[in-house]
Coordinates of C-alpha atoms in Angstrom, one line a residue:
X1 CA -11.1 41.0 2.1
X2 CA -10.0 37.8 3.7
X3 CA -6.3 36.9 3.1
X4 CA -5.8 34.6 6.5
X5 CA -2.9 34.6 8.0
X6 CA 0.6 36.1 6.8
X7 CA 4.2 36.6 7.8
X8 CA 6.3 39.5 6.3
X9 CA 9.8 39.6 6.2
X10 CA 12.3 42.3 4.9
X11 CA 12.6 43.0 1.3
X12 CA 16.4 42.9 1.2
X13 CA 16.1 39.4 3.6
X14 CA 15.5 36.7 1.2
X15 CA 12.9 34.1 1.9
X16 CA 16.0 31.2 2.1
X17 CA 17.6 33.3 4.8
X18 CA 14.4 33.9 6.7
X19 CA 13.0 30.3 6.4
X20 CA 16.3 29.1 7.4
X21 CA 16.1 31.4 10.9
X22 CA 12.7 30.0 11.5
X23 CA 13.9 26.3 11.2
X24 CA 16.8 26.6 13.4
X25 CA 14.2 28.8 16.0
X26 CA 11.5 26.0 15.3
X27 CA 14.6 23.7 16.3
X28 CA 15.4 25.3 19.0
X29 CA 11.9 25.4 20.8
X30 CA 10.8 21.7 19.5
X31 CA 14.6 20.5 20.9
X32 CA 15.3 17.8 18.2
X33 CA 17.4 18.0 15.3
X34 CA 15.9 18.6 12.4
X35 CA 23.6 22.6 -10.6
X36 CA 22.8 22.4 -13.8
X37 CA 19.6 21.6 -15.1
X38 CA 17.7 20.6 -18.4
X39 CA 15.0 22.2 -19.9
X40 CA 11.5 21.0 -18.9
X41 CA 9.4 18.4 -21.1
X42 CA 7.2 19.6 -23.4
X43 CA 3.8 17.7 -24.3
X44 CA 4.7 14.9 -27.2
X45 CA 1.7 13.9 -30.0
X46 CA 0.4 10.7 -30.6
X47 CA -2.5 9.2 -32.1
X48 CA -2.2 5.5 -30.4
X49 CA -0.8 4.1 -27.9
X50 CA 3.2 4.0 -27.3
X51 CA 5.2 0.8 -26.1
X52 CA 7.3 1.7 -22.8
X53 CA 10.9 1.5 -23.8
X54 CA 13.4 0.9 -20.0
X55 CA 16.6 1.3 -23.2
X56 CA 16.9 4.8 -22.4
X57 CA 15.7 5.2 -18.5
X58 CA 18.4 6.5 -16.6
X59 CA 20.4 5.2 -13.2
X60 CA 18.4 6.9 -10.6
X61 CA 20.6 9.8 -10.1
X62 CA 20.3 10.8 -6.2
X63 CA 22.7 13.4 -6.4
X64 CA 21.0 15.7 -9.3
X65 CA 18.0 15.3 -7.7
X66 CA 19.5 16.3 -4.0
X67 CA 20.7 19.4 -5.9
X68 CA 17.5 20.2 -6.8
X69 CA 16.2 19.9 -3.3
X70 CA 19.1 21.8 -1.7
X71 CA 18.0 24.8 -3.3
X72 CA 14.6 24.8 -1.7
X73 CA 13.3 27.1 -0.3
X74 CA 14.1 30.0 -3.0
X75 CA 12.2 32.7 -4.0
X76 CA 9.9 30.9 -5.8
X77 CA 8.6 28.1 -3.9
X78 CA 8.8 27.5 0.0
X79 CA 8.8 23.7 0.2
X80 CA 8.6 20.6 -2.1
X81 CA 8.3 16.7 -1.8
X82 CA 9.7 14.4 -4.3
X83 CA 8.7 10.5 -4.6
X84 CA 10.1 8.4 -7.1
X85 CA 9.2 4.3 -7.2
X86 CA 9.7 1.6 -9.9
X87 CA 11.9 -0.8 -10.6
X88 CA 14.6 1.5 -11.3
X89 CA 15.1 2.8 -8.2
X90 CA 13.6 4.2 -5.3
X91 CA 14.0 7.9 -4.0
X92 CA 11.7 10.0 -1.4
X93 CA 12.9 13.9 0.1
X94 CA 11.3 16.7 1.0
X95 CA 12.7 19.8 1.4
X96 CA 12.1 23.6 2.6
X97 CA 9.2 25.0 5.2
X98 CA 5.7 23.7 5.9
X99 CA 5.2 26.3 8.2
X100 CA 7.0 30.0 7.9
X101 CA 5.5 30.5 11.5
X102 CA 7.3 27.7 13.4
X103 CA 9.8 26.5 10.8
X104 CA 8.3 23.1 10.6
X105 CA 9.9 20.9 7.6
X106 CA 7.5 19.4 5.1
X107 CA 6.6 16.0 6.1
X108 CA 7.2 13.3 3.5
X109 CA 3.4 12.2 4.0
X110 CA 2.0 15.8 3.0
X111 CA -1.5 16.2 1.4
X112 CA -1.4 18.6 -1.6
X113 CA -4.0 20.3 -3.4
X114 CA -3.6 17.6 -7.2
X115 CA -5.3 20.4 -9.2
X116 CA -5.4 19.1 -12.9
X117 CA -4.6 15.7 -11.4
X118 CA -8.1 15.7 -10.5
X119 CA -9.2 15.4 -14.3
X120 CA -7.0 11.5 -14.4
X121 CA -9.6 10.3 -11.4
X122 CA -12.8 11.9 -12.8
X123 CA -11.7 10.2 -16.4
X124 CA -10.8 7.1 -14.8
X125 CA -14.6 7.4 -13.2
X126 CA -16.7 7.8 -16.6
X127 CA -14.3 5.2 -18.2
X128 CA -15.6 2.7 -15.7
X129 CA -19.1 3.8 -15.6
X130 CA -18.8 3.4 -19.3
X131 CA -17.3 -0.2 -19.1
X132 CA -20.7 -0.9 -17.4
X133 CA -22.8 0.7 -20.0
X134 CA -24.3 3.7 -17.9
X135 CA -22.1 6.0 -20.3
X136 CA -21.9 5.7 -23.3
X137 CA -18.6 7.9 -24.4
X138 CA -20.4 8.7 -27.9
X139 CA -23.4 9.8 -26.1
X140 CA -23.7 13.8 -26.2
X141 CA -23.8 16.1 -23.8
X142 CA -27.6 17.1 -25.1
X143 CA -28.6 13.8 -24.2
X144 CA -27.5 13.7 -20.7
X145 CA -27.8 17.0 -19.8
X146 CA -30.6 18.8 -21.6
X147 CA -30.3 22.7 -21.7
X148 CA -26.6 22.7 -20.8
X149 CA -25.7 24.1 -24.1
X150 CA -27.6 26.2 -26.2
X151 CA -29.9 25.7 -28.6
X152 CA -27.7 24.9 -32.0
X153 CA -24.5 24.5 -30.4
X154 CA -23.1 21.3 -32.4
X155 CA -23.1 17.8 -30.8
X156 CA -20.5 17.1 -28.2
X157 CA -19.9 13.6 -26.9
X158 CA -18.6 12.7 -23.6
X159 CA -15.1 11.2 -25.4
X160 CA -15.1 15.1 -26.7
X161 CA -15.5 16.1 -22.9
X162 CA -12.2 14.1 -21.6
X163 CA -9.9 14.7 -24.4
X164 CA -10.3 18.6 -24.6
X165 CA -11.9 18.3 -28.1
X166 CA -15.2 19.4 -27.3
X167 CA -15.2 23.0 -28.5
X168 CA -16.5 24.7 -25.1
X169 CA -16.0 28.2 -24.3
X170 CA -14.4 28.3 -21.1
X171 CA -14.9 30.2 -18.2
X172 CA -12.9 33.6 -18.2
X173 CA -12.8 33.6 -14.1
X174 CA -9.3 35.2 -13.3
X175 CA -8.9 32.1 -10.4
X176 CA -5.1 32.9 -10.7
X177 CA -4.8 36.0 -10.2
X178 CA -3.9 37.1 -6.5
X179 CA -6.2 40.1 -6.0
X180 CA -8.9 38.2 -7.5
X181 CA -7.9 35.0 -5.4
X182 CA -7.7 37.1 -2.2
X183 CA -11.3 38.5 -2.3
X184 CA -13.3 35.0 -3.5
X185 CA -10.9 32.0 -2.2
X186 CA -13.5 30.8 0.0
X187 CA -16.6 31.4 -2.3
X188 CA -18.7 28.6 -3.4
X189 CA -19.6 28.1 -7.4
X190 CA -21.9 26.1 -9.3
X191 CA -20.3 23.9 -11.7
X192 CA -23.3 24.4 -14.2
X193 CA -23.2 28.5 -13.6
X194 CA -19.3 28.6 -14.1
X195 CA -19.9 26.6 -17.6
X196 CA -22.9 28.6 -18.3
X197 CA -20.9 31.3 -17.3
X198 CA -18.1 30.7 -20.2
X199 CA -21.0 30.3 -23.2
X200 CA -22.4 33.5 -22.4
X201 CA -19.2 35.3 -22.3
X202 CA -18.9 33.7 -25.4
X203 CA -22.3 34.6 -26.9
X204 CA -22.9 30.8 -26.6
X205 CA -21.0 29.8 -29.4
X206 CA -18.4 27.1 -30.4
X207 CA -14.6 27.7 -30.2
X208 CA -13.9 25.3 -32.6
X209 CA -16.0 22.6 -34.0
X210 CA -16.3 19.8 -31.6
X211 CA -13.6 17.0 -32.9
X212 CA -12.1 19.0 -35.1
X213 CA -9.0 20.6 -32.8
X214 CA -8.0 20.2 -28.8
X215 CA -8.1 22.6 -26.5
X216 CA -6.8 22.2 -22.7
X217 CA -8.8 23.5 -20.3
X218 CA -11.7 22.9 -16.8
X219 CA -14.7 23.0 -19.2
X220 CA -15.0 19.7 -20.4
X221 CA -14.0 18.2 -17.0
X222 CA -16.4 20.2 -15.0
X223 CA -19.5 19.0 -17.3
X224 CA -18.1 15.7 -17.4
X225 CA -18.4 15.5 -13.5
X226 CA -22.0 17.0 -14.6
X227 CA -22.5 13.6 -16.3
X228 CA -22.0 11.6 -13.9
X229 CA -24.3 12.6 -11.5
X230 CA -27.0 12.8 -13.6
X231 CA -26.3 9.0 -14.7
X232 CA -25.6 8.3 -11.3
X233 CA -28.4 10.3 -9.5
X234 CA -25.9 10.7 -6.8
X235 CA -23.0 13.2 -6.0
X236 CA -19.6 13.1 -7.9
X237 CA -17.7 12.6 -4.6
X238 CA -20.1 10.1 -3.6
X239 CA -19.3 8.2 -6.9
X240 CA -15.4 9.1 -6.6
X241 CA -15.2 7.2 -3.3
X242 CA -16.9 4.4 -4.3
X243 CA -15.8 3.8 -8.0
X244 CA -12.1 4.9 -7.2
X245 CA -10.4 5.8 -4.3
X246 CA -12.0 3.1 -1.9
X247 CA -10.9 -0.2 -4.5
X248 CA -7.7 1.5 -4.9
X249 CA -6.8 2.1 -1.5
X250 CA -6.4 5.7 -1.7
X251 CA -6.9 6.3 1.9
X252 CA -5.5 9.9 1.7
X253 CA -7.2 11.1 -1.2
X254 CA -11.0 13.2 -1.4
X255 CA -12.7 15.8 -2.8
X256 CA -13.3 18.0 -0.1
X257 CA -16.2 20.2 0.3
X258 CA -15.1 22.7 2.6
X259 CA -11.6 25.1 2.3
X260 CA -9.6 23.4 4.9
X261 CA -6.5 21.5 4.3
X262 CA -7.1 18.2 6.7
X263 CA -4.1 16.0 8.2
X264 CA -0.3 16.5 7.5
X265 CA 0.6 19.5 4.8
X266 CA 2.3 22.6 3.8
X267 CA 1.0 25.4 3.8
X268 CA 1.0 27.2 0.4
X269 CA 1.9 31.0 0.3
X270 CA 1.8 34.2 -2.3
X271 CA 4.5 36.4 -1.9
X272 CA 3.3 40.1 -1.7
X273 CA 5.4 43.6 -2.6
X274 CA 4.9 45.8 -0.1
X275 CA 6.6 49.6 0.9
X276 CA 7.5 48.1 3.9
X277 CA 8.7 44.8 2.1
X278 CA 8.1 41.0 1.1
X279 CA 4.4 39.8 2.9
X280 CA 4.5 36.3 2.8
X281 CA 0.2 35.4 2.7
X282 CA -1.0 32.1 4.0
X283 CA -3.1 30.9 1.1
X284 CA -3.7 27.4 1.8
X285 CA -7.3 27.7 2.6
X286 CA -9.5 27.9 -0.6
X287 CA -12.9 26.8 -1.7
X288 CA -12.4 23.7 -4.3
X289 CA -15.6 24.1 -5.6
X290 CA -14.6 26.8 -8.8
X291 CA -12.5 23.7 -10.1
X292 CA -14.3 20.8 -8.8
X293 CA -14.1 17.6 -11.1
X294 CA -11.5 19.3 -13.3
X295 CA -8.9 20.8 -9.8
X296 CA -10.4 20.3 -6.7
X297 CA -8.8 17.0 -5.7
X298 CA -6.3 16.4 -2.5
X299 CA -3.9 13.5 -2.2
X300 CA -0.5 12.8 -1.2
X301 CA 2.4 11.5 -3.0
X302 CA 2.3 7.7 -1.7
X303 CA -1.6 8.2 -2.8
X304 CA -0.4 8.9 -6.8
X305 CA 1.8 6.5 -7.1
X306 CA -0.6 3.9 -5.7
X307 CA -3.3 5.2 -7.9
X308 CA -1.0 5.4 -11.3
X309 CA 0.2 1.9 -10.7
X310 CA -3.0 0.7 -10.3
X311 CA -4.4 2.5 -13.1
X312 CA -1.7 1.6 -15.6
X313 CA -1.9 -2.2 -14.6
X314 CA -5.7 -2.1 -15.6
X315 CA -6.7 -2.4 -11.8
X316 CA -8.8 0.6 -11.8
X317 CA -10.2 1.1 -15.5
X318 CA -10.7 -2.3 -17.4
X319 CA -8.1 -2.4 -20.2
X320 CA -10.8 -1.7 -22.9
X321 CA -11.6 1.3 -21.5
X322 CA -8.4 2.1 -20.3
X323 CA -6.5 2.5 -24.2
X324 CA -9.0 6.1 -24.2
X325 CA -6.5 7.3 -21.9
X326 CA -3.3 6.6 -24.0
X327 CA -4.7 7.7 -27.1
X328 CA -4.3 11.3 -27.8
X329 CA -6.4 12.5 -30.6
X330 CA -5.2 13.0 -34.4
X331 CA -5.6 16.8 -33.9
X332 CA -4.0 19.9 -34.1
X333 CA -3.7 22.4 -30.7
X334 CA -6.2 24.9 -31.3
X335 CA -4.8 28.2 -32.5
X336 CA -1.3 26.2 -33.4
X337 CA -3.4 24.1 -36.2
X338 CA 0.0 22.6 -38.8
X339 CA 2.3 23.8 -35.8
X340 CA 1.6 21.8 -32.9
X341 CA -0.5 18.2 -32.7
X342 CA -2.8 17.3 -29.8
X343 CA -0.8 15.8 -26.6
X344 CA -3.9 15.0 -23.8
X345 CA -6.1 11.6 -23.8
X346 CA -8.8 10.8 -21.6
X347 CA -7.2 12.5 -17.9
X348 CA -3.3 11.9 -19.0
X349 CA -1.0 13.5 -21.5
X350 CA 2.0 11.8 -23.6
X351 CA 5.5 13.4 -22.7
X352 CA 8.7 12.7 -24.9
X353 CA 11.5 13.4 -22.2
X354 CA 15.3 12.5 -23.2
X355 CA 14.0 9.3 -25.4
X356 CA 11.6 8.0 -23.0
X357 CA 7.7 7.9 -23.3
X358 CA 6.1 9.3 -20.2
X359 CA 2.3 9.1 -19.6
X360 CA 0.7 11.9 -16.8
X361 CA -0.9 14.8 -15.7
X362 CA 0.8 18.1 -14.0
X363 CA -1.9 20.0 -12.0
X364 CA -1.5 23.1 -9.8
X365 CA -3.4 25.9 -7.3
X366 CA -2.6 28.6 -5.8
X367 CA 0.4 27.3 -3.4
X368 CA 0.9 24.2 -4.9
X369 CA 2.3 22.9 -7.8
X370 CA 2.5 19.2 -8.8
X371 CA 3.0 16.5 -11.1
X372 CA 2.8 12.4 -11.6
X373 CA 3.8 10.4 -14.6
X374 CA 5.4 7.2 -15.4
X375 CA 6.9 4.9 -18.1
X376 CA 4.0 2.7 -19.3
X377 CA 5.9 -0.4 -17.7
X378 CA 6.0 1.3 -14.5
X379 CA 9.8 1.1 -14.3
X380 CA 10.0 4.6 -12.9
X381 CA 7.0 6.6 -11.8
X382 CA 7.2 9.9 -10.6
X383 CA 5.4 12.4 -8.1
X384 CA 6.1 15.6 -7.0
X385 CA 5.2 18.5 -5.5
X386 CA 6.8 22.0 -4.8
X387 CA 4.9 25.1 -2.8
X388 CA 4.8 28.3 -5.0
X389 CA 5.2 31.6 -3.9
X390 CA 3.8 33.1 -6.9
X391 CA 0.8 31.8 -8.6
X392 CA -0.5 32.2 -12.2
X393 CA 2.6 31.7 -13.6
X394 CA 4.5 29.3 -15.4
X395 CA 5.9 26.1 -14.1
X396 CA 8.1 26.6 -11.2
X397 CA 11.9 26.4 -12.5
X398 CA 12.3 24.0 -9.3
X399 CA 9.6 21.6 -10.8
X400 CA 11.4 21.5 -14.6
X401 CA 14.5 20.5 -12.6
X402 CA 12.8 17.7 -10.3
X403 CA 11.3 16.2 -13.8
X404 CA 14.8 16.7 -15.4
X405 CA 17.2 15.2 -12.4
X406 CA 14.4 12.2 -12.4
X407 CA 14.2 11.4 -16.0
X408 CA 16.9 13.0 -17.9
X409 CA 20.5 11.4 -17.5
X410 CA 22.4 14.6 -15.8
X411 CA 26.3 13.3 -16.3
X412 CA 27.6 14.3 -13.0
X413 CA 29.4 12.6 -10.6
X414 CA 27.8 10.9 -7.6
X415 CA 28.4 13.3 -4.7
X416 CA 28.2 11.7 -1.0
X417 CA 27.6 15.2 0.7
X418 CA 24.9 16.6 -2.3
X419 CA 22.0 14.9 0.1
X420 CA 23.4 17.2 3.2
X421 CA 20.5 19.5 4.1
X422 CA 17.5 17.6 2.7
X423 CA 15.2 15.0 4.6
X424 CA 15.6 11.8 2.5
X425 CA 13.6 9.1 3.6
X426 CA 15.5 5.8 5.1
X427 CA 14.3 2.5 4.2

């Protein structure tokens, strides 16, 4: 079993105390210097479009969101990075360990594995290949990839596909689940095997009728990548390069095919029980190819925001195109039908957070767990991203607070000295 490389501390030594000895050792050797909180957002329905309202943003409150930081690393996530742009204001810290091994900070240009972020570039991709008419979005998945699905499954269109409506058994892969994690993390999948995979471990059958209720999931994402090289003829990270990230700039952004981590980064970790106490494992090298066009992404922060601003202005999907992705079906959640309504379009999903409209995708891996959104006017975007310790579970409590202390008015006092401790970007 390969785990890579690992530090282990003492099970009554917290990770906070032990990070914080490696810093000041890391210091030492490099000789330089080195609250209360809301609930997180939960997914809002709509079945059009939403005008940005700036009436309720908040002042940019530096202070609740130092708090935040100060508190990293805890026992749940090693290190994060916060970036937030817009009219509104401007803020960029990281906090915590990159490195448990030399105490190195995390560097405020990080790459990140985007996970679920992935699925907002590989919608914006079809969207423009469907501007140009080599995609037709009410073409079926039977047409453009015969003998994907069985024989009798019901139509499923490639609009299906992006906003999880499509009624495709997903894989049952436990990709989450540390054991598991440990043993394959550098194994290479098939996208077509791991969907094929999910319809026979579903006897190749329908979850729900295609259209008819929305379930989140990789599925639809993976065979939507699926589409486009078989419109394409080409690879999906050839197309990704050339359709998105090279007009937008995204310099820092790929789909990588390999495990490594390239240029500036954290490394992610799982915390591990042990007799002889807390194993901290080094995690950050993993095989994107299980999630591909629906996780496999890497970017940094700077990247997002450059890509959502871009995106929202209509520079990367024409604007035609571009109302798929803030239209969320009229649909109930599977399994919570006349209890909870759809809240994902085409690669985004609509957030009601303290009276403001929010429009973005939260993705994670193991090791990393992230987020970007932003008021439809651009008046405050955010990106973040904080380094788990545990993964498969639910959203870090550090990342609800980030998204609260950025959008949600926190009624506290500016504090000169709440900032002490955390590496806030100048200028």
């Amino acid at each position: 079993m390969r785990t890579g490389p690992s530090t282990t501390t003492n099970r009554r030594r917290p990770l906070r105390a032990a990070t914080a000895a490696l810093l000041l050792a890391g210091t030492a050797l490099a000789g330089a210097a080195a609250p209360g909180a809301a609930a997180a957002p939960t997914p809002a329905s709509a079945s059009a479009p939403a005008s940005a309202s700036t009436a309720s943003l908040p002042p940019l409150d530096r202070t609740a969101l130092c708090r935040v930081l100060a508190d990293v690393p805890n026992e749940e996530v090693s290190g994060a990075l916060v970036r937030i742009s817009g009219s509104a204001g401007e803020f960029r810290a990281t906090s915590g360990i990159a490195d448990l091994r030399t105490g190195r900070p995390v560097p405020h240009r990080a790459r990140f594995r985007i996970g679920s972020i992935s699925k907002t570039f590989t919608a914006a991709v079809v969207l423009r290949l469907a501007d140009r008419g080599e995609v037709d979005l009410d073409g079926t998945v039977q047409q453009y990839l015969p003998g994907l699905l069985p024989d009798g499954f019901p139509d499923v269109t490639v609009r299906q596909l992006l906003n999880h409506t499509h009624g495709i058994p997903g894989n049952t892969i436990p990709h989450k689940d540390p054991d598991w994690f440990f043993e394959h993390r550098y194994d290479v999948f098939d996208p077509r095997e791991v969907v094929t995979g999910g319809l026979r471990g579903a006897g190749g059958r329908e979850v729900f009728a295609p259209g008819s209720a929305q379930q989140y999931g990789n599925t639809g994402y993976l065979v939507a990548g699926l589409v486009v090289e078989a419109v394409t003829g080409r690879p999906y990270a050839e197309v990704l390069e050339e359709e998105v990230l090279r007009p937008a700039g995204l310099r820092h952004t790929s789909l990588p095919s390999g495990p490594e981590l390239r240029g500036p980064h954290a490394r992610g970790y799982e915390a591990v029980e042990t007799a002889d106490g807390t194993r901290y494992v080094d995690i950050t090298e993993a095989s994107p190819s299980l999630t591909w066009t629906a996780g496999g992404m890497v970017s940094t922060a700077a990247d997002l925001d450059r890509f959502v601003t871009a995106l929202f202005r209509g520079e990367v999907v024409p604007k035609e195109q571009l109302a798929e992705m803030f239209t969320v079906p009229d649909v109930w959640k599977h399994g919570a039908e006349g209890k909870e309504k759809a809240s994902y379009s085409a690669g985004l999903t609509r957030y009601d957070i303290g009276g403001l409209t929010v429009w973005g995708k939260s993705g994670d891996r193991p090791g990393y767990n992230n987020g970007v959104g932003a008021t439809e006017d651009l008046s405050r975007r955010l990106v973040y991203s904080v380094n788990t310790l545990h993964m498969g579970g639910a959203q870090p409590r550090t990342a609800e607070r980030i998204i609260a202390a950025a959008l949600v008015p926190s009624g506290s006092a500016p504090d000169p000295d709440a900032c002490r401790g955390v590496n806030v970007a100048r200028g």
